[in-house]
Tab-separated table of N, CA, C and O in Angstrom:
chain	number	residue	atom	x	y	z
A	187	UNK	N	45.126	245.634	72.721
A	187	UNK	CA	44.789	246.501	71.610
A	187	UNK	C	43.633	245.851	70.844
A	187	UNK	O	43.630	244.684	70.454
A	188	UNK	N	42.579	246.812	70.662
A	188	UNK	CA	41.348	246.075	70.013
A	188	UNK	C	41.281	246.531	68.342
A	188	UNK	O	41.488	247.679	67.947
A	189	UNK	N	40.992	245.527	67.594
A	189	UNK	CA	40.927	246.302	66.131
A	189	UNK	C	39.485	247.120	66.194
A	189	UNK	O	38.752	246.971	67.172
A	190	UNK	N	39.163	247.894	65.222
A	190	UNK	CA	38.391	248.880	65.162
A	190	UNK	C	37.131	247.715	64.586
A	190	UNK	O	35.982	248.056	64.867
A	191	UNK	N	37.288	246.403	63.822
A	191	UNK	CA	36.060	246.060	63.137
A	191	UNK	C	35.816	245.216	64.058
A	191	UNK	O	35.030	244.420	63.543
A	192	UNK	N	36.052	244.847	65.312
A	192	UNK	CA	35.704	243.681	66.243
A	192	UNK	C	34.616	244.633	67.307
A	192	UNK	O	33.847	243.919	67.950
A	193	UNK	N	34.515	245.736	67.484
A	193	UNK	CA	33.629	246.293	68.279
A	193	UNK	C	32.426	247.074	67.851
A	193	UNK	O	31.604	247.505	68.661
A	194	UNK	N	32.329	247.279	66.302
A	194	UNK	CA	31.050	247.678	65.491
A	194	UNK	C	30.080	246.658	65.236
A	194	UNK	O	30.254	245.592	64.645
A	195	UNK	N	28.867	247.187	65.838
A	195	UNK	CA	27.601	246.181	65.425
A	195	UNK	C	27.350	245.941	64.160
A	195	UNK	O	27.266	244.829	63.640
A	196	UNK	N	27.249	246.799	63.737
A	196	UNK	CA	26.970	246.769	62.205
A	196	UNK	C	28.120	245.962	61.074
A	196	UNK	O	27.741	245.690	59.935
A	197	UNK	N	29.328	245.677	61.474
A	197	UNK	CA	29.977	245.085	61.208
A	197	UNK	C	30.009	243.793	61.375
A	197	UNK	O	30.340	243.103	60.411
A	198	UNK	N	29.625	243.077	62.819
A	198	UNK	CA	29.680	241.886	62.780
A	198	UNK	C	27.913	241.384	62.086
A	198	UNK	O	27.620	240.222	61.804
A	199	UNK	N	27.137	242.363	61.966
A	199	UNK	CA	25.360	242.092	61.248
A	199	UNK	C	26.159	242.014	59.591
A	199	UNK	O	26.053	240.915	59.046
A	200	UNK	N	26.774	242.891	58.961
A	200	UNK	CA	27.172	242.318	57.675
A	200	UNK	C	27.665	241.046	57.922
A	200	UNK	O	26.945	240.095	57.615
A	201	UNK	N	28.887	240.819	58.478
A	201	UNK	CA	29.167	239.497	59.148
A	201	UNK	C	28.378	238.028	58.844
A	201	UNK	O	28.722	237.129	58.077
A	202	UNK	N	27.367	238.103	59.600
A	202	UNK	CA	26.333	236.901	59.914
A	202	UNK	C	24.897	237.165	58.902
A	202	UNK	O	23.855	236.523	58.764
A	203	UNK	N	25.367	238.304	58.358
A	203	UNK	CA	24.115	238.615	56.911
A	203	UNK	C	25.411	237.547	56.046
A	203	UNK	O	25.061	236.372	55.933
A	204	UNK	N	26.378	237.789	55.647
A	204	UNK	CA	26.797	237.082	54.618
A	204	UNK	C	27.456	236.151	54.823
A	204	UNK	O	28.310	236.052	53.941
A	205	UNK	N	27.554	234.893	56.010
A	205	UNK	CA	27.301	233.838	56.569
A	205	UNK	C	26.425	233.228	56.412
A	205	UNK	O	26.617	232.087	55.992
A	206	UNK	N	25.080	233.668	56.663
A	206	UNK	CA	24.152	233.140	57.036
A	206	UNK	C	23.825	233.226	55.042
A	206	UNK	O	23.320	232.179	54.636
A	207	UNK	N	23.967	233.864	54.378
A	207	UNK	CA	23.258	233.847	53.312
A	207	UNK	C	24.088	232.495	52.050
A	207	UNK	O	23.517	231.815	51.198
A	208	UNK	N	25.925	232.549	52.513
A	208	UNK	CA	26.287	231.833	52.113
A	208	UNK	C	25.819	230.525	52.619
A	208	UNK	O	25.437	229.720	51.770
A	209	UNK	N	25.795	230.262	53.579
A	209	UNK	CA	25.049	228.952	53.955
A	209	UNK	C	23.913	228.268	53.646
A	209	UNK	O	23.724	227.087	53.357
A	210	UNK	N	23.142	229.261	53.761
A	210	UNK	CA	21.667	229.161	52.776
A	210	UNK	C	21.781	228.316	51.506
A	210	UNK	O	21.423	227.154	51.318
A	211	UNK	N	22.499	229.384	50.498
A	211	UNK	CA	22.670	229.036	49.374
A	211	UNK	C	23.575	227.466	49.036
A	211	UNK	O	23.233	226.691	48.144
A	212	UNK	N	24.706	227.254	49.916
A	212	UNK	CA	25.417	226.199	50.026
A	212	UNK	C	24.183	224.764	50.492
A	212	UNK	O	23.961	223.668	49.978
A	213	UNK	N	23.718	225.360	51.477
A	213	UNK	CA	22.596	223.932	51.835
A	213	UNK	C	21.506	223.637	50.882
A	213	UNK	O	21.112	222.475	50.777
A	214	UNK	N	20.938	224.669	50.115
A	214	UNK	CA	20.397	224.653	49.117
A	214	UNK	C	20.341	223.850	47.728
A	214	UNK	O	19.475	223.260	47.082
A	215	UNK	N	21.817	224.150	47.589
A	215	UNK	CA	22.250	223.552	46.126
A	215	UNK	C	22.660	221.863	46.391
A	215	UNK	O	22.461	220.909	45.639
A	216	UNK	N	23.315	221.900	47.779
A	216	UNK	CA	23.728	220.197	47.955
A	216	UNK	C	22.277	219.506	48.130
A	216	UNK	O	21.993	218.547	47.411
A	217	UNK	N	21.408	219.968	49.035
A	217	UNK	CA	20.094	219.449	48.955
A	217	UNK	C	19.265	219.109	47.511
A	217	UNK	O	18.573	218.102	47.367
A	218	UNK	N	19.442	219.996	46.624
A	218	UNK	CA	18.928	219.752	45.440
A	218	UNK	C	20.065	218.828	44.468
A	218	UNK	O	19.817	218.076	43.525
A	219	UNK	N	21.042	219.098	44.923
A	219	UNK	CA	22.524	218.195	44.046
A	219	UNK	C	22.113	216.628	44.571
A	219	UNK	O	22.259	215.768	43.702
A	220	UNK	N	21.576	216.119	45.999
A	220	UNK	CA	21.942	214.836	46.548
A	220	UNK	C	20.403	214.442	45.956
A	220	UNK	O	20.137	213.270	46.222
A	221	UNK	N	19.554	214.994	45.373
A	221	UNK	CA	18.128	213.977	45.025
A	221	UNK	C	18.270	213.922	43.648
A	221	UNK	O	17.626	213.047	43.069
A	222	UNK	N	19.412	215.132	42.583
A	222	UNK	CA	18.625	215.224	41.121
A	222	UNK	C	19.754	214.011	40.296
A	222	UNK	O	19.553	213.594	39.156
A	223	UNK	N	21.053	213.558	41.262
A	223	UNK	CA	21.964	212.762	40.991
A	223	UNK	C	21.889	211.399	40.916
A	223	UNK	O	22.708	210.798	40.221
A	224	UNK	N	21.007	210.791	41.541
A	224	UNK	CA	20.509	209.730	41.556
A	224	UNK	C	19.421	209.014	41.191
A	224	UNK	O	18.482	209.714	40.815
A	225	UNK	N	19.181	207.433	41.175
A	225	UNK	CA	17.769	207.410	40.748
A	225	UNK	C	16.919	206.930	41.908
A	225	UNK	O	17.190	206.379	42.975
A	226	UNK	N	15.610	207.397	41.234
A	226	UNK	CA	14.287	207.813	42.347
A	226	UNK	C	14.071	206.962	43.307
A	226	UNK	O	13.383	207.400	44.229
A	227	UNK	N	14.566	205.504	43.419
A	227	UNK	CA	14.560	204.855	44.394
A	227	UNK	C	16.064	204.647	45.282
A	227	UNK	O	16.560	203.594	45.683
A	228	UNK	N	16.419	205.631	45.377
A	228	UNK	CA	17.604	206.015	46.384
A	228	UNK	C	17.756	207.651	46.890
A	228	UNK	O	18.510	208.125	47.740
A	229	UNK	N	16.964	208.165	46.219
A	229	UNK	CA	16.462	209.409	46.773
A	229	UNK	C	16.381	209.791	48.632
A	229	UNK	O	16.918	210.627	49.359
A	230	UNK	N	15.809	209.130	48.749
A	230	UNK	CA	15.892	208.845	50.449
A	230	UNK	C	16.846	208.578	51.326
A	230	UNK	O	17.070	208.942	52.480
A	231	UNK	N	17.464	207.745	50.428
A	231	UNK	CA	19.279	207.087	50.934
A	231	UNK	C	19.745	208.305	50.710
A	231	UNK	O	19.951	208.788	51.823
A	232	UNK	N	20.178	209.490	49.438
A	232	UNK	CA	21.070	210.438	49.349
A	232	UNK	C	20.590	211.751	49.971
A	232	UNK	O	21.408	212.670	50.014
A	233	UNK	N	19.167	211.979	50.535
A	233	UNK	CA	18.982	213.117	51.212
A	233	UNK	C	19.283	212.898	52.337
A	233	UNK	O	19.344	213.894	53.058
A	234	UNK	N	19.547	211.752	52.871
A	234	UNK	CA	19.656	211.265	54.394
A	234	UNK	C	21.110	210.880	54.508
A	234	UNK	O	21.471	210.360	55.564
A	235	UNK	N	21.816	211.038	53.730
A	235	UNK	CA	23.379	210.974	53.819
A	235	UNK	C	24.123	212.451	53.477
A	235	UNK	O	25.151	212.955	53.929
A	236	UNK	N	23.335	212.830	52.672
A	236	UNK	CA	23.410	214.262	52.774
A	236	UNK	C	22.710	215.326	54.263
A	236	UNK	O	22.900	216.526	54.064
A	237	UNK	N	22.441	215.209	54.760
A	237	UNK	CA	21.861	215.964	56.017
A	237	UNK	C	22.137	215.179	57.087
A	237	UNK	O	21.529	215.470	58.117
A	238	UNK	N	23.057	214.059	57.135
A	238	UNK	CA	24.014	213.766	58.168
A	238	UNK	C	25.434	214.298	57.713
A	238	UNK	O	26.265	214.391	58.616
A	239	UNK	N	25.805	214.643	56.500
A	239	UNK	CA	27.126	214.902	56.819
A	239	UNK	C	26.718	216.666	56.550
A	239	UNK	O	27.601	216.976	55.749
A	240	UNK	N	26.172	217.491	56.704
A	240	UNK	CA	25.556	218.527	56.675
A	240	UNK	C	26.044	219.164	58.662
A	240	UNK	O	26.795	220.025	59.121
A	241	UNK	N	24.978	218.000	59.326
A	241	UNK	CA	24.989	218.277	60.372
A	241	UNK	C	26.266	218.017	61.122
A	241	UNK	O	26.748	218.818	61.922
A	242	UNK	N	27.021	216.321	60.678
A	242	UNK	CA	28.148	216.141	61.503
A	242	UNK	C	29.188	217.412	61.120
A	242	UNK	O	29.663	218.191	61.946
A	243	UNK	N	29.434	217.430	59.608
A	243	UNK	CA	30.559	218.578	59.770
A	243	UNK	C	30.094	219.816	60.285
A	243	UNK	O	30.873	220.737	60.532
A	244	UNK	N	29.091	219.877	60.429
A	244	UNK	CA	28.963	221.530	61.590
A	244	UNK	C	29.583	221.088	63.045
A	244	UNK	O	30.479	221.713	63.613
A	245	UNK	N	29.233	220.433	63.324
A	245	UNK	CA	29.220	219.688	64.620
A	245	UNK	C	30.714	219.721	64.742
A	245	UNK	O	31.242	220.576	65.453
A	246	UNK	N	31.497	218.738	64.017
A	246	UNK	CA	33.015	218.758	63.947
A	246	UNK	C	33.492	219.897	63.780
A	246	UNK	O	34.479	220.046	64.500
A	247	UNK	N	33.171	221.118	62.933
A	247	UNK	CA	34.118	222.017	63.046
A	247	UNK	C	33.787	222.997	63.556
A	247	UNK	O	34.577	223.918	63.351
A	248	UNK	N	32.518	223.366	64.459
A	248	UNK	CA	32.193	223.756	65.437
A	248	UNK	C	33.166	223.334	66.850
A	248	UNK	O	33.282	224.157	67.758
A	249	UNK	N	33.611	222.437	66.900
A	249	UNK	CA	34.088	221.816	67.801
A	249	UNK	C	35.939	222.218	67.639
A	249	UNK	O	36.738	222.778	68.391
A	250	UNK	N	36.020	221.756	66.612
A	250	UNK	CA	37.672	222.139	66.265
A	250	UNK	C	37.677	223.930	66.093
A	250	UNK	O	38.870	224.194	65.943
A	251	UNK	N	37.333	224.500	66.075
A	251	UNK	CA	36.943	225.837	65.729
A	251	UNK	C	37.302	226.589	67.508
A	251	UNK	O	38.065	227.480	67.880
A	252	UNK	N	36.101	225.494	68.399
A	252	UNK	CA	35.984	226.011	69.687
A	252	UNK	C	37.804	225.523	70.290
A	252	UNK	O	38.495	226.380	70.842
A	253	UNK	N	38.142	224.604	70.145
A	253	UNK	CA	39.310	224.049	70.774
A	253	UNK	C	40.281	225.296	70.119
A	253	UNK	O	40.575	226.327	70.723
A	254	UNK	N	40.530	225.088	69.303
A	254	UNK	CA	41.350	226.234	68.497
A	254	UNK	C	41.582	227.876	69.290
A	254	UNK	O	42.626	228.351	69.735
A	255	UNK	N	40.065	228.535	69.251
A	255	UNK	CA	39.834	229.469	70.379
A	255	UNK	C	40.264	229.218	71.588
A	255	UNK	O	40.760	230.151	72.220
A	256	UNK	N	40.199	228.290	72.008
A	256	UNK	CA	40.153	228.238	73.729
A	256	UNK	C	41.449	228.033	73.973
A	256	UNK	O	41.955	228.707	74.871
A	257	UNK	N	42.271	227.080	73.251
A	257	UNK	CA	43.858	227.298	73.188
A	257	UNK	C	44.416	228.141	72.880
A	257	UNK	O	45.608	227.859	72.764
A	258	UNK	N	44.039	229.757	72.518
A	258	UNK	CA	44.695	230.943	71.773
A	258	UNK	C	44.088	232.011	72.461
A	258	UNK	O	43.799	233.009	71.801
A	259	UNK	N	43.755	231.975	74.106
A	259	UNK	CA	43.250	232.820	74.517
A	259	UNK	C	43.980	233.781	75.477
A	259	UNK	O	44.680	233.218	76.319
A	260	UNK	N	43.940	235.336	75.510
A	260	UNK	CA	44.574	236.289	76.944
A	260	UNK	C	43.911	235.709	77.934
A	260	UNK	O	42.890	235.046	78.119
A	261	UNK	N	45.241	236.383	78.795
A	261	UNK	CA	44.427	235.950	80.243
A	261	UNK	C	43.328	236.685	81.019
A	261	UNK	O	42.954	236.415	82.160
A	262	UNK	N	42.931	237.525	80.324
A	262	UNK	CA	41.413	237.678	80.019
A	262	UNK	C	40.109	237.259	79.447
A	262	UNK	O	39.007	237.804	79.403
A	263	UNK	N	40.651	235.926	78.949
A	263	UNK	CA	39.744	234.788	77.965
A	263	UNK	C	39.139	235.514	76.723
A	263	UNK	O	37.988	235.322	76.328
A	264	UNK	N	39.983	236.320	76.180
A	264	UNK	CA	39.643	236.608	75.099
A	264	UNK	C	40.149	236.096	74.058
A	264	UNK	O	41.305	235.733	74.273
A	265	UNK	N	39.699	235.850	72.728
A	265	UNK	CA	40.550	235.190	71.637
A	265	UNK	C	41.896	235.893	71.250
A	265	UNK	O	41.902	237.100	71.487
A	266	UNK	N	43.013	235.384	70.712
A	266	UNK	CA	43.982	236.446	70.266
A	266	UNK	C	43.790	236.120	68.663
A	266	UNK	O	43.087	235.259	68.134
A	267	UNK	N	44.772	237.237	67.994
A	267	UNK	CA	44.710	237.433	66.782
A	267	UNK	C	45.113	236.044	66.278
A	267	UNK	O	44.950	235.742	65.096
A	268	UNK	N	45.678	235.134	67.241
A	268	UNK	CA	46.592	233.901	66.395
A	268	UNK	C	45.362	232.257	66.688
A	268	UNK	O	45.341	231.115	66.229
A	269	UNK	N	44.676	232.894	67.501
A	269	UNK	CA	43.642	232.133	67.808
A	269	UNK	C	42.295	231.821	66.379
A	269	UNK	O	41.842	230.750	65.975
A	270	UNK	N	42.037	233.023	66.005
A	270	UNK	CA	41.406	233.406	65.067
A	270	UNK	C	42.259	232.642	63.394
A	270	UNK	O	41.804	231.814	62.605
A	271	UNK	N	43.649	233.406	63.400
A	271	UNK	CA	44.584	233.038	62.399
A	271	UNK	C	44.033	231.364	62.358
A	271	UNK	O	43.251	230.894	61.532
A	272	UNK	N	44.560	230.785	63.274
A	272	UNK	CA	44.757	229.006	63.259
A	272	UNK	C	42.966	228.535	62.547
A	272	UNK	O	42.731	227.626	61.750
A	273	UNK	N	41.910	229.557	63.205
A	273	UNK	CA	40.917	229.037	62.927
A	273	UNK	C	40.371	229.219	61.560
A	273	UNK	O	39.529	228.437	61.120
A	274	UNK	N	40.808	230.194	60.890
A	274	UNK	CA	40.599	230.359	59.066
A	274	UNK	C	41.612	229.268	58.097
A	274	UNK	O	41.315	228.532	57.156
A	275	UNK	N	42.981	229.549	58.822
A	275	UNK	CA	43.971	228.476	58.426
A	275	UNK	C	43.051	227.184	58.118
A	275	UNK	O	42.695	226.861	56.984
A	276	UNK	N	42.728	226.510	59.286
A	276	UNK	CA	41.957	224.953	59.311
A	276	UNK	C	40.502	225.457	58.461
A	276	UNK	O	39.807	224.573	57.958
A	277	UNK	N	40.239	226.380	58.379
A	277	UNK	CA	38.647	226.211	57.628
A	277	UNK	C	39.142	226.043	56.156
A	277	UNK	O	38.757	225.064	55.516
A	278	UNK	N	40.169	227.167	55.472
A	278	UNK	CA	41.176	226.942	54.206
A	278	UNK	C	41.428	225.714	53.857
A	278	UNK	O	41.113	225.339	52.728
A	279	UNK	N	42.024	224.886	54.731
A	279	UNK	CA	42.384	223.715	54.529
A	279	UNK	C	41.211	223.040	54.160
A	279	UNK	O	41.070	222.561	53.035
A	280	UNK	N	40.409	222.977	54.993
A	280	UNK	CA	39.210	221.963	54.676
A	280	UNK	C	38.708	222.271	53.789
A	280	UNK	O	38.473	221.337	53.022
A	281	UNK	N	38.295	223.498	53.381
A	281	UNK	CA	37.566	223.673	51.592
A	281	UNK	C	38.466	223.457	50.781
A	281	UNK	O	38.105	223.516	49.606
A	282	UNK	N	39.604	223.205	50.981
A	282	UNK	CA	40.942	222.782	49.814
A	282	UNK	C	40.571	221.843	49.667
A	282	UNK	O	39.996	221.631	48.599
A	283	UNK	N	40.727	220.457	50.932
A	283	UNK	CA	40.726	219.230	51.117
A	283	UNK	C	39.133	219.024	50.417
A	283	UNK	O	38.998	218.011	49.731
A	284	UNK	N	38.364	219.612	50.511
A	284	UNK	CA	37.238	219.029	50.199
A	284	UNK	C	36.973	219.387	48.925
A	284	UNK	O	36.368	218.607	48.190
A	285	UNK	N	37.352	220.502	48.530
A	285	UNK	CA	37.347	220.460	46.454
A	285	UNK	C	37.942	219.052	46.227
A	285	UNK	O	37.484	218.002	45.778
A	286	UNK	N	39.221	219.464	46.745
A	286	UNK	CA	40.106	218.060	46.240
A	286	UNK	C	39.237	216.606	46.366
A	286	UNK	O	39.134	215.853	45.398
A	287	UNK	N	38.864	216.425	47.171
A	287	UNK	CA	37.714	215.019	47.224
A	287	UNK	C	37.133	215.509	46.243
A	287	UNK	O	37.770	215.100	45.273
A	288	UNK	N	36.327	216.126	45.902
A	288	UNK	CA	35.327	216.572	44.734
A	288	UNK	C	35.462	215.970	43.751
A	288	UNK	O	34.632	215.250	43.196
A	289	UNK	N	36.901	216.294	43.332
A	289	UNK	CA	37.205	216.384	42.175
A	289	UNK	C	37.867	215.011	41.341
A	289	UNK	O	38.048	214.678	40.170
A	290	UNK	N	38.117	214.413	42.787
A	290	UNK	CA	37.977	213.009	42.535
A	290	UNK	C	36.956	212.186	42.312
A	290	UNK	O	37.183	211.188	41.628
A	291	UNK	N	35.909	212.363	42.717
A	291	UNK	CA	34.501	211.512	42.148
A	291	UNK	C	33.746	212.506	41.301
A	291	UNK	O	32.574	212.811	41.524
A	292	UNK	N	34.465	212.990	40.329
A	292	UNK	CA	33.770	213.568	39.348
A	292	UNK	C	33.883	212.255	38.104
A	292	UNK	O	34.644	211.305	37.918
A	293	UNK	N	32.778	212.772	37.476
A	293	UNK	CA	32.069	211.347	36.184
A	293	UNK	C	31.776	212.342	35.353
A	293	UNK	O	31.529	213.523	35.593
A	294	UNK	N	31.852	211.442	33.824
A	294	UNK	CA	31.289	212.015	33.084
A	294	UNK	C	29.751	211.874	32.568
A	294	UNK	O	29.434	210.699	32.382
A	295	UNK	N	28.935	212.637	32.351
A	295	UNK	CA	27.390	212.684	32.492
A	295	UNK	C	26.516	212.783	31.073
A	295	UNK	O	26.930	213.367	30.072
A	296	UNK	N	25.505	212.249	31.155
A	296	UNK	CA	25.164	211.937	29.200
A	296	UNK	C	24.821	213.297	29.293
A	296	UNK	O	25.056	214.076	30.217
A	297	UNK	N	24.143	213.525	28.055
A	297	UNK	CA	23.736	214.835	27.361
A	297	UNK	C	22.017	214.902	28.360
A	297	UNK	O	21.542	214.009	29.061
A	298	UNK	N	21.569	215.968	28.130
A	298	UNK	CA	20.868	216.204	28.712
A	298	UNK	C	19.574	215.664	27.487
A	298	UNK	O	19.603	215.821	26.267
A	299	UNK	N	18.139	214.778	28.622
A	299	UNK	CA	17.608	214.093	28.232
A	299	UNK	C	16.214	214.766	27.558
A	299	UNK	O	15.354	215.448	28.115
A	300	UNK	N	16.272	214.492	26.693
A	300	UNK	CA	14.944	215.197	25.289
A	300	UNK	C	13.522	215.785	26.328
A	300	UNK	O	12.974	216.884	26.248
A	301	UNK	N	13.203	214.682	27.242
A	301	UNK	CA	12.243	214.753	27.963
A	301	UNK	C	12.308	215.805	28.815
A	301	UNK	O	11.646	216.812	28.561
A	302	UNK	N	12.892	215.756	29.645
A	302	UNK	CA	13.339	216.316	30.937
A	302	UNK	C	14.620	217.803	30.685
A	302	UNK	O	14.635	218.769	31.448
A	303	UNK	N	15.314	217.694	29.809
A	303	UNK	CA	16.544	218.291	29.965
A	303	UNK	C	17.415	218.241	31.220
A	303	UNK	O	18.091	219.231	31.497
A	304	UNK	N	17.437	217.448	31.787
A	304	UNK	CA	18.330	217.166	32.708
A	304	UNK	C	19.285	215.598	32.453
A	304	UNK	O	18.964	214.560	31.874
A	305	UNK	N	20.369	215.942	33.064
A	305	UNK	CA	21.785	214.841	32.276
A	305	UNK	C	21.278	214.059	34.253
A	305	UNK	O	20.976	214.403	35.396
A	306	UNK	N	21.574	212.619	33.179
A	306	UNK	CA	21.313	211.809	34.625
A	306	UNK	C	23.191	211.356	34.825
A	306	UNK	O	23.850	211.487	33.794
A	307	UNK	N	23.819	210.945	35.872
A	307	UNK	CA	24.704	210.861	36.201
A	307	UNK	C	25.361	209.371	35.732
A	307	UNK	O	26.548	209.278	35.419
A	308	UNK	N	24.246	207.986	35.724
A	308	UNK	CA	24.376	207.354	36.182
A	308	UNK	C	24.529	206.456	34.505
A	308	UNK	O	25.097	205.389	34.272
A	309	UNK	N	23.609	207.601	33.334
A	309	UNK	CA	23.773	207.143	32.236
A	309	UNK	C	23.108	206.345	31.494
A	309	UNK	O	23.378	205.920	30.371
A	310	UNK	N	21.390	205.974	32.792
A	310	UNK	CA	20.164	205.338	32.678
A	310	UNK	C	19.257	206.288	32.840
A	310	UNK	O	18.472	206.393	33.783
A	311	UNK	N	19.403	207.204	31.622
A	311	UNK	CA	18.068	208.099	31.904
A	311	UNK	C	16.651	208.059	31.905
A	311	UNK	O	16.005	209.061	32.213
């Protein structure tokens, strides 16, 4: 039995329109979050630790994503509904798990600086 939104084009193009746009915006803001947090001579260190763990966690849950599928498949190699289930389940988890880290290395940040208006993190503006 096929659901009705798994075989419309136009459905899976909204799909990967608002994928692709959340992602955008997500790579966007950490890219600008990992240079404006630090100071100017580590700039290089945090864009480059930022766009390795950018790439590895695609990589990793690209990977756990595919295993997930391939263990939840008809014997027609198609995904089943529980295949899919397990794979939002583990994505849930991980944006849980990863607020939760968040929210542990959160600091408190000076006032924002006369010059610049921007609050430096570190409290050496």
């Amino acid at each position: 039995m096929s659901h009705p939104f798994h075989g419309a084009d136009a459905d899976h193009a909204l799909g990967a329109l608002v994928v692709g746009l959340s992602t955008g915006v997500f790579e966007a803001a950490t890219r600008t979050l990992s240079v404006e947090v630090v100071d100017e001579a580590e700039t290089a260190l945090s864009v480059g630790a930022n766009e390795m763990a950018l790439s590895l966690g695609a990589a990793i849950g690209a990977a756990v994503i595919g295993a997930l599928w391939a263990g939840n498949t008809t014997a027609q190699g198609s995904v089943t509904g529980a295949g899919y289930q397990w794979a939002w389940a583990v994505c849930a988890v991980a944006a849980f798990g990863g607020a939760a880290v968040g929210l542990l290395f959160r600091s408190s940040c000076d006032a924002p600086t006369p010059e610049t208006g921007i609050a430096h993190a570190g409290g050496n503006a």
